Coordinates of C-alpha atoms in Angstrom, one line a residue:
X455 CA -72.4 74.8 -135.1
X456 CA -72.6 72.4 -132.2
X457 CA -69.4 70.5 -131.5
X458 CA -69.4 66.8 -131.4
X459 CA -69.7 64.9 -128.1
X460 CA -66.8 63.1 -126.6
X461 CA -63.6 62.9 -128.7
X462 CA -65.3 62.4 -132.1
X463 CA -65.1 65.4 -134.4
X464 CA -67.7 66.2 -137.0
X465 CA -67.1 64.6 -140.4
X466 CA -67.6 60.9 -139.9
X467 CA -65.5 58.0 -138.5
X468 CA -61.9 58.6 -138.0
X469 CA -62.2 62.3 -137.2
X470 CA -61.1 63.1 -133.7
X471 CA -61.7 66.3 -131.7
X472 CA -58.3 67.3 -130.4
X473 CA -59.7 70.3 -128.5
X474 CA -61.1 68.2 -125.7
X475 CA -59.7 66.0 -122.9
X476 CA -56.4 66.1 -121.1
X477 CA -53.8 67.7 -123.3
X478 CA -50.7 65.7 -122.4
X479 CA -52.4 62.3 -122.7
X480 CA -54.2 63.2 -126.0
X481 CA -50.9 64.5 -127.5
X482 CA -49.0 61.4 -126.5
X483 CA -51.6 59.0 -127.9
X484 CA -52.1 61.1 -131.1
X485 CA -48.3 61.3 -131.8
X486 CA -47.7 57.5 -131.3
X487 CA -49.0 56.4 -134.7
X488 CA -46.9 59.0 -136.5
X489 CA -43.8 57.9 -134.5
X490 CA -44.4 54.3 -135.4
X491 CA -44.9 55.3 -139.0
X492 CA -41.6 57.2 -139.0
X493 CA -39.8 54.2 -137.5
X494 CA -41.3 51.9 -140.1
X495 CA -40.2 54.1 -143.0
X496 CA -36.6 54.1 -141.7
X497 CA -36.6 50.4 -141.2
X498 CA -38.1 49.9 -144.7
X499 CA -35.2 51.9 -146.2
X500 CA -32.6 50.0 -144.1
X501 CA -34.1 46.6 -145.1
X502 CA -34.2 47.5 -148.8
X503 CA -30.6 48.8 -148.6
X504 CA -29.6 45.4 -147.2
X505 CA -31.3 43.5 -150.1
X506 CA -29.7 45.7 -152.7
X507 CA -26.2 45.5 -151.1
X508 CA -26.4 41.7 -150.6
X509 CA -27.9 40.8 -154.0
X510 CA -26.3 43.4 -156.3
X511 CA -23.2 44.7 -154.4
X512 CA -21.7 48.0 -153.3
X513 CA -22.1 49.8 -156.6
X514 CA -25.8 49.3 -156.7
X515 CA -26.2 50.4 -153.1
X516 CA -24.2 53.6 -153.8
X517 CA -26.5 54.1 -156.8
X518 CA -29.6 54.1 -154.7
X519 CA -28.0 56.7 -152.4
X520 CA -27.4 59.0 -155.4
X521 CA -30.9 58.6 -156.6
X522 CA -32.4 59.2 -153.1
X523 CA -30.7 62.6 -152.9
X524 CA -32.8 63.7 -155.8
X525 CA -36.0 62.3 -154.3
X526 CA -35.4 64.0 -151.0
X527 CA -35.5 67.4 -152.7
X528 CA -38.9 66.5 -154.2
X529 CA -40.3 65.3 -150.9
X530 CA -39.1 68.4 -149.0
X531 CA -41.6 70.4 -151.1
X532 CA -44.3 67.9 -150.6
X533 CA -43.8 67.9 -146.9
X534 CA -44.2 71.7 -146.8
X535 CA -47.4 71.6 -148.8
X536 CA -48.7 68.7 -146.7
X537 CA -48.0 70.6 -143.4
X538 CA -49.8 73.7 -144.7
X539 CA -52.8 71.5 -145.6
X540 CA -52.7 69.8 -142.2
X541 CA -52.8 73.2 -140.5
X542 CA -55.7 74.6 -142.5
X543 CA -57.7 71.3 -142.3
X544 CA -57.1 71.3 -138.6
X545 CA -58.4 74.8 -138.2
X546 CA -61.5 74.0 -140.2
X547 CA -62.2 70.9 -138.1
X548 CA -61.7 72.8 -135.0
X549 CA -64.3 75.3 -136.2
X550 CA -66.6 72.4 -137.1
X551 CA -66.6 73.3 -140.8
X552 CA -66.1 70.0 -142.5
X553 CA -66.9 71.4 -146.0
X554 CA -64.0 74.0 -145.6
X555 CA -61.7 71.1 -144.6
X556 CA -62.7 69.2 -147.7
X557 CA -62.1 72.3 -149.9
X558 CA -58.6 72.6 -148.6
X559 CA -57.9 68.9 -148.9
X560 CA -59.2 68.8 -152.4
X561 CA -57.0 71.7 -153.5
X562 CA -54.0 70.1 -151.8
X563 CA -54.5 66.7 -153.5
X564 CA -55.4 68.2 -156.9
X565 CA -52.4 70.5 -156.8
X566 CA -50.0 67.7 -155.7
X567 CA -51.3 65.2 -158.2
X568 CA -50.7 67.6 -161.0
X569 CA -47.3 68.5 -159.6
X570 CA -46.4 64.8 -159.2
X571 CA -47.3 63.9 -162.8
X572 CA -45.3 66.9 -164.1
X573 CA -42.2 66.2 -161.9
X574 CA -42.4 62.4 -162.7
X575 CA -42.5 63.2 -166.5
X576 CA -39.7 65.7 -166.4
X577 CA -37.7 63.6 -164.0
X578 CA -37.9 60.5 -166.2
X579 CA -36.5 62.5 -169.1
X580 CA -33.9 64.6 -167.2
X581 CA -32.6 61.7 -165.0
X582 CA -29.4 61.5 -166.9
X583 CA -28.7 65.2 -166.6
X584 CA -29.6 65.1 -162.8
X585 CA -27.1 62.3 -162.2
X586 CA -24.5 64.2 -164.3
X587 CA -25.0 67.3 -162.1
X588 CA -24.2 65.2 -159.0
X589 CA -21.1 63.8 -160.7
X590 CA -22.3 60.3 -160.3
X591 CA -19.3 57.9 -160.7
X592 CA -19.3 56.1 -164.1
X593 CA -19.3 52.6 -162.4
X594 CA -22.7 53.3 -160.7
X595 CA -24.3 55.6 -163.3
X596 CA -26.2 52.8 -165.1
X597 CA -27.6 51.5 -161.8
X598 CA -28.6 54.9 -160.6
X599 CA -30.3 55.8 -163.9
X600 CA -32.4 52.6 -163.9
X601 CA -33.4 53.0 -160.2
X602 CA -34.1 56.7 -160.4
X603 CA -36.4 56.5 -163.4
X604 CA -38.6 53.8 -161.8
X605 CA -38.7 55.8 -158.6
X606 CA -40.1 58.7 -160.6
X607 CA -42.9 56.4 -161.8
X608 CA -43.8 55.8 -158.2
X609 CA -43.8 59.5 -157.3
X610 CA -47.5 60.2 -157.9
X611 CA -48.7 57.4 -155.6
X612 CA -46.3 58.3 -152.9
X613 CA -47.2 62.0 -153.0
X614 CA -50.9 61.2 -152.9
X615 CA -50.4 58.9 -149.9
X616 CA -48.4 61.6 -148.1
X617 CA -51.0 64.2 -148.7
X618 CA -53.9 62.0 -147.6
X619 CA -52.1 61.0 -144.4
X620 CA -51.3 64.6 -143.5
X621 CA -54.8 65.7 -144.3
X622 CA -56.2 63.0 -142.1
X623 CA -53.9 64.1 -139.3
X624 CA -55.4 67.6 -139.5
X625 CA -58.8 65.9 -139.0
X626 CA -57.5 64.2 -135.9
X627 CA -56.9 60.8 -137.5
X628 CA -53.3 59.5 -137.3
X629 CA -54.1 55.8 -137.2
X630 CA -55.6 55.2 -140.7
X631 CA -52.5 56.2 -142.6
X632 CA -50.4 54.0 -140.3
X633 CA -52.3 50.9 -141.2
X634 CA -51.7 51.4 -144.9
X635 CA -48.1 52.4 -144.3
X636 CA -47.7 49.0 -142.7
X637 CA -49.2 47.4 -145.9
X638 CA -46.8 49.4 -148.0
X639 CA -43.7 48.5 -145.9
X640 CA -44.5 44.8 -145.8
X641 CA -45.1 44.7 -149.6
X642 CA -41.9 46.7 -150.3
X643 CA -39.7 44.6 -148.2
X644 CA -41.2 41.3 -149.5
X645 CA -41.1 42.3 -153.1
X646 CA -37.6 43.7 -153.1
X647 CA -35.7 40.3 -153.3
X648 CA -38.3 38.9 -155.7
X649 CA -38.0 41.7 -158.2
X650 CA -34.3 42.1 -157.8
X651 CA -33.3 38.5 -158.2
X652 CA -36.4 37.0 -159.9
X653 CA -38.6 34.2 -158.7
X654 CA -40.4 31.6 -160.9
X655 CA -42.1 33.4 -163.8
X656 CA -40.9 36.8 -162.5
X657 CA -37.7 37.9 -164.2
X658 CA -34.7 39.5 -162.5
X659 CA -34.9 43.2 -162.8
X660 CA -31.8 44.0 -161.0
X661 CA -31.5 47.4 -159.4
X662 CA -34.7 48.5 -161.2
X663 CA -36.5 45.7 -159.3
X664 CA -35.9 47.5 -156.0
X665 CA -37.5 50.6 -157.4
X666 CA -40.3 48.6 -159.0
X667 CA -41.0 47.0 -155.6
X668 CA -41.3 50.5 -154.1
X669 CA -43.6 51.6 -156.9
X670 CA -45.8 48.6 -156.7
X671 CA -46.2 48.8 -152.9
X672 CA -46.9 52.6 -153.2
X673 CA -49.7 52.2 -155.8
X674 CA -51.3 49.2 -154.0
X675 CA -51.3 51.0 -150.6
X676 CA -52.6 54.2 -152.2
X677 CA -55.5 52.5 -154.0
X678 CA -56.5 50.4 -151.0
X679 CA -56.4 53.6 -148.8
X680 CA -58.7 55.5 -151.1
X681 CA -61.1 52.5 -151.2
X682 CA -61.1 52.3 -147.5
X683 CA -61.7 56.1 -147.1
X684 CA -64.9 55.8 -149.1
X685 CA -66.0 52.5 -147.6
X686 CA -65.6 53.9 -144.0
X687 CA -66.9 57.4 -145.0
X688 CA -63.7 59.0 -143.6
X689 CA -64.0 62.7 -143.0
X690 CA -62.1 64.0 -146.0
X691 CA -63.6 61.7 -148.7
X692 CA -65.0 63.7 -151.6
X693 CA -68.3 62.8 -153.2
X694 CA -70.6 64.2 -155.9
X695 CA -70.2 68.0 -156.3
X696 CA -67.3 67.8 -153.7
X697 CA -65.1 66.2 -156.4
X698 CA -64.9 69.6 -157.9
X699 CA -62.7 70.6 -155.0
X700 CA -59.9 68.7 -156.7
X701 CA -59.6 71.6 -159.1
X702 CA -57.4 73.9 -157.0
X703 CA -59.1 77.2 -155.8
X704 CA -56.8 80.2 -155.9
X705 CA -57.4 81.2 -152.3
X706 CA -56.7 77.7 -151.0
X707 CA -53.8 77.2 -153.3
X708 CA -52.2 80.6 -152.4
X709 CA -52.3 79.5 -148.7
X710 CA -50.8 76.1 -149.4
X711 CA -48.0 77.4 -151.6
X712 CA -47.1 80.5 -149.5
X713 CA -47.1 78.6 -146.3
X714 CA -45.8 75.3 -147.7
X715 CA -42.7 76.6 -149.4
X716 CA -41.0 78.0 -146.3
X717 CA -41.8 74.7 -144.4
X718 CA -40.2 72.7 -147.2
X719 CA -37.3 75.1 -147.3
X720 CA -36.5 74.3 -143.6
X721 CA -35.9 70.7 -144.6
X722 CA -33.7 71.7 -147.5
X723 CA -31.6 74.0 -145.2
X724 CA -31.2 71.2 -142.6
X725 CA -30.2 68.8 -145.4
X726 CA -27.8 71.3 -146.9
X727 CA -26.1 71.8 -143.5
X728 CA -25.8 68.1 -143.2
X729 CA -24.1 67.8 -146.5
X730 CA -21.6 70.6 -145.5
X731 CA -20.9 68.9 -142.2
X732 CA -20.3 65.6 -144.0
X733 CA -17.8 67.2 -146.2
X734 CA -15.9 68.6 -143.2
X735 CA -16.0 65.2 -141.5
X736 CA -14.6 63.5 -144.5
X737 CA -11.5 65.7 -144.2
X738 CA -10.7 64.0 -140.9
X739 CA -10.1 60.6 -142.5
X740 CA -11.9 57.3 -143.1
X741 CA -12.1 56.2 -139.4
X742 CA -13.8 59.5 -138.4
X743 CA -16.1 59.3 -141.5
X744 CA -17.2 55.7 -140.5
X745 CA -17.8 56.8 -136.9
X746 CA -19.8 59.8 -138.0
X747 CA -21.8 57.6 -140.5
X748 CA -22.8 55.2 -137.6
X749 CA -23.7 58.2 -135.4
X750 CA -26.0 59.5 -138.2
X751 CA -27.8 56.1 -138.3
X752 CA -28.5 56.4 -134.5
X753 CA -29.5 60.0 -134.7
X754 CA -32.1 59.2 -137.4
X755 CA -34.1 57.3 -134.7
X756 CA -33.2 59.8 -131.9
X757 CA -34.9 62.7 -133.6
X758 CA -38.1 60.7 -134.5
X759 CA -40.0 61.3 -131.3
X760 CA -39.7 65.1 -131.5
X761 CA -40.7 65.1 -135.2
X762 CA -43.8 63.0 -134.4
X763 CA -44.8 65.0 -131.3
X764 CA -44.3 68.3 -133.2
X765 CA -46.6 67.1 -136.1
X766 CA -49.3 66.0 -133.6
X767 CA -48.9 69.3 -131.7
X768 CA -49.5 71.3 -134.9
X769 CA -52.7 69.5 -135.6
X770 CA -53.9 69.9 -132.1
X771 CA -53.0 73.6 -132.0
X772 CA -54.7 74.2 -135.4
X773 CA -57.9 72.6 -134.2
X774 CA -57.8 74.7 -131.1
X775 CA -57.3 77.9 -133.1
X776 CA -60.2 76.9 -135.4
X777 CA -62.4 76.3 -132.3
X778 CA -61.5 79.7 -130.9
X779 CA -59.5 78.2 -128.0
X780 CA -56.4 80.3 -128.4
X781 CA -55.8 80.3 -124.6
X782 CA -55.2 76.6 -124.9
X783 CA -52.1 77.0 -127.1
X784 CA -49.7 77.7 -124.2
X785 CA -50.8 74.5 -122.5
X786 CA -50.4 72.5 -125.7
X787 CA -46.9 73.9 -126.2
X788 CA -45.9 73.0 -122.6
X789 CA -47.3 69.5 -123.1
X790 CA -45.1 69.1 -126.2
X791 CA -42.0 70.3 -124.4
X792 CA -42.6 67.9 -121.5
X793 CA -43.2 65.0 -123.8
X794 CA -40.1 65.8 -125.9
X795 CA -37.8 66.2 -122.8
X796 CA -39.2 62.9 -121.3
X797 CA -39.1 60.8 -124.5
X798 CA -36.1 62.2 -126.3
X799 CA -34.2 62.6 -123.0
X800 CA -34.9 59.0 -122.0
X801 CA -33.7 57.8 -125.5
X802 CA -30.6 59.9 -125.3
X803 CA -29.8 58.5 -121.8
X804 CA -30.3 54.9 -123.0
X805 CA -28.1 55.5 -126.0
X806 CA -25.3 56.9 -124.0
X807 CA -25.6 54.2 -121.5
X808 CA -25.6 51.4 -124.0
X809 CA -23.8 53.1 -126.9
X810 CA -21.2 50.4 -127.6
X811 CA -23.6 47.5 -128.5
X812 CA -25.6 49.8 -130.6
X813 CA -22.7 51.2 -132.5
X814 CA -21.2 47.7 -133.0
X815 CA -24.3 46.8 -135.0
X816 CA -23.2 49.3 -137.6
X817 CA -19.4 49.1 -137.4
X818 CA -18.6 45.7 -136.1
X819 CA -17.0 44.8 -132.8
X820 CA -13.4 45.1 -134.0
X821 CA -13.7 48.5 -135.9
X822 CA -11.4 51.3 -134.6
X823 CA -14.3 53.6 -135.4
X824 CA -16.4 52.4 -132.4
X825 CA -14.5 54.4 -129.8
X826 CA -14.6 57.5 -132.0
X827 CA -18.3 57.1 -132.5
X828 CA -18.9 56.8 -128.8
X829 CA -16.9 60.0 -128.3
X830 CA -19.1 61.7 -131.0
X831 CA -22.3 60.5 -129.3
X832 CA -21.2 61.8 -125.9
X833 CA -20.5 65.3 -127.2
X834 CA -23.4 65.7 -129.7
X835 CA -26.4 63.4 -129.0
X836 CA -27.9 65.5 -126.2
X837 CA -28.3 68.4 -128.8
X838 CA -31.4 66.5 -130.1
X839 CA -33.3 67.3 -126.8
X840 CA -32.7 71.0 -127.6
X841 CA -33.7 70.4 -131.3
X842 CA -36.9 68.8 -130.1
X843 CA -37.8 71.8 -127.9
X844 CA -37.2 74.1 -130.8
X845 CA -39.6 72.3 -133.2
X846 CA -42.2 72.1 -130.4
X847 CA -42.3 75.9 -130.3
X848 CA -42.3 76.0 -134.1
X849 CA -45.2 73.5 -134.2
X850 CA -47.5 75.8 -132.3
X851 CA -46.5 78.9 -134.3
X852 CA -46.9 77.0 -137.5
X853 CA -50.5 76.2 -136.5
X854 CA -51.1 80.0 -136.4
X855 CA -49.7 80.5 -139.9
X856 CA -46.2 81.7 -138.9
X857 CA -43.6 80.1 -141.2
X858 CA -40.9 82.7 -141.9
X859 CA -39.6 83.1 -138.4
X860 CA -38.9 79.3 -138.0
X861 CA -37.2 79.3 -141.4
X862 CA -34.9 82.2 -140.4
X863 CA -34.1 80.6 -137.0
X864 CA -33.1 77.3 -138.7
X865 CA -31.0 79.1 -141.3
X866 CA -29.1 81.1 -138.8
X867 CA -28.5 78.2 -136.4
X868 CA -27.4 75.8 -139.1
X869 CA -25.0 78.0 -141.0
X870 CA -23.6 81.2 -139.3
X871 CA -23.7 79.7 -135.8
X872 CA -22.8 76.1 -136.4
X873 CA -20.3 76.6 -139.1
X874 CA -19.0 79.8 -137.5
X875 CA -18.3 77.9 -134.2
X876 CA -16.5 75.2 -136.1
X877 CA -14.2 77.6 -138.0
X878 CA -13.4 79.6 -134.9
X879 CA -12.6 76.7 -132.6
X880 CA -11.1 74.1 -134.9
X881 CA -7.5 75.3 -134.4
X882 CA -7.9 74.7 -130.7
X883 CA -10.3 71.8 -130.6
X884 CA -9.6 69.9 -133.7
X885 CA -12.3 67.4 -134.8
X886 CA -14.2 68.0 -131.5
X887 CA -15.2 71.4 -133.0
X888 CA -17.4 69.4 -135.4
X889 CA -19.2 67.5 -132.7
X890 CA -19.6 70.5 -130.3
X891 CA -21.0 72.5 -133.2
X892 CA -24.2 70.4 -133.0
X893 CA -25.2 71.4 -129.4
X894 CA -24.0 75.0 -130.0
X895 CA -26.2 75.3 -133.0
X896 CA -29.2 73.7 -131.2
X897 CA -28.7 76.0 -128.2
X898 CA -28.8 79.1 -130.5
X899 CA -31.9 77.7 -132.2
X900 CA -33.8 77.2 -129.0
X901 CA -32.9 80.7 -127.7
X902 CA -34.0 82.4 -131.0
X903 CA -37.1 80.2 -131.1
X904 CA -38.1 81.2 -127.6
X905 CA -37.7 84.9 -128.4
X906 CA -39.9 84.4 -131.4
X907 CA -42.5 82.4 -129.5
X908 CA -42.7 85.1 -126.8
X909 CA -43.5 87.8 -129.3
X910 CA -47.2 88.7 -129.2
X911 CA -47.6 89.1 -132.9
X912 CA -48.2 85.5 -133.8
X913 CA -50.7 85.0 -131.0
X914 CA -52.7 88.0 -132.3
X915 CA -52.6 86.4 -135.7
X916 CA -53.9 83.2 -134.3
X917 CA -56.7 85.1 -132.5
X918 CA -57.6 86.8 -135.8
X919 CA -57.8 83.4 -137.6
X920 CA -60.0 82.0 -134.8
X921 CA -62.4 85.0 -135.2
X922 CA -62.5 84.7 -139.0
X923 CA -63.2 80.9 -138.7
X924 CA -66.0 81.6 -136.3
X925 CA -67.6 84.2 -138.5
X926 CA -67.3 81.9 -141.6
X927 CA -68.8 78.9 -139.7
X928 CA -71.7 81.0 -138.4
X929 CA -72.5 82.4 -141.8
X930 CA -72.4 78.9 -143.3
X931 CA -74.7 77.6 -140.6
X932 CA -77.2 80.5 -141.2
X933 CA -77.2 79.8 -145.0
X934 CA -77.8 76.1 -144.3
X935 CA -80.7 76.8 -142.0
X936 CA -82.3 79.1 -144.6
X937 CA -81.8 76.5 -147.3
X938 CA -79.3 78.6 -149.3
X939 CA -75.9 77.6 -150.6
X940 CA -73.1 78.4 -148.2

């Protein structure tokens, strides 16, 4: 099948051929919409937290935190399934096989819609038990229950939007989902105070109003996104017989589940390690806990560039594998490493140079935790450069279908290495053992990831995938030329 001219991939408006043009520039431009989207999501959460805290008080704000722990576990799985779909869609677009991309996308969406409806139904009924398992304090239990149940109602729309955006990224389109994320964020932030406190004929829903604002914005954004996809004939829209692709095919579903679960498990391991570290920090007293909490707020933004670049890198590498350009993978990885070191390195330098005014935003100018937070930043912030380098290597390997090695590396770095360093050095270093455990764990991760990346096995696997894609595409093209079904 002939490849599209320029940077337009086959499949209609919005699809972009990531196998052509200068790699570094293409990767930078392709990752920017994802980065902006990540920042918007974090700002959305922060603004909503401000509304809840200001209008309903500390107990309501604590209730949202308890409910959000549950939702994170759900979205970890969705992220894994979405990344698996992104990789396979990217491979299909790289091979010029739009129909195969739509088959994968249809299975991913159909599976996640069914999963979302099931989880939302079970979640609504089991919300009291879930909050009980987390030992939710009695004074915030009622708030948390009302909030969590409405958030479960929003789950199907949110999961569909995530799946569509990740599928589009595999097709080389990172901008469309950003536009509709902006719509969702603006609606959510604007509706929060209206639904919480009431306005005119709209009654005050209290804490449930915050969740209702999220649900409303999610469904509106999802519906408008679907309408737009069909109006603009975006590459992954399903029409006529293609709607049958929404019924999951076993071969597609097997790939999405077997590759998606380890990717989601990586997020759960990172989250679990974070919970353990938080417990260790809390032992050091309230000032240290406050300083660490402010540092976490800063680190949320510090890790965003690497996450965005890695996601874009995976899509670019997947398209290159589908196109049979396996020799291009090394250059894509190098471009990702350069971008990560430049962007994350610059942000880390700026943070350390202007750390006081940034930390004062979270702690206040007179807080004794400010100096402690600055000390934490100095010892631990630069570990995110190493973290970014690790996920760049994982991004390329993931595009070739390798998911277990990254999972093992993350698990070893987060638990035996990081926690082992803490326990061994705490008698001598005190609380500094906590902060130094971050770069030690990250250093171990990049060493192990480099060893895994240099192994020839995953590259042979990528070559085999490229050959398989080429054969499938040629066979489909022959059937099409002869007028037979592919």
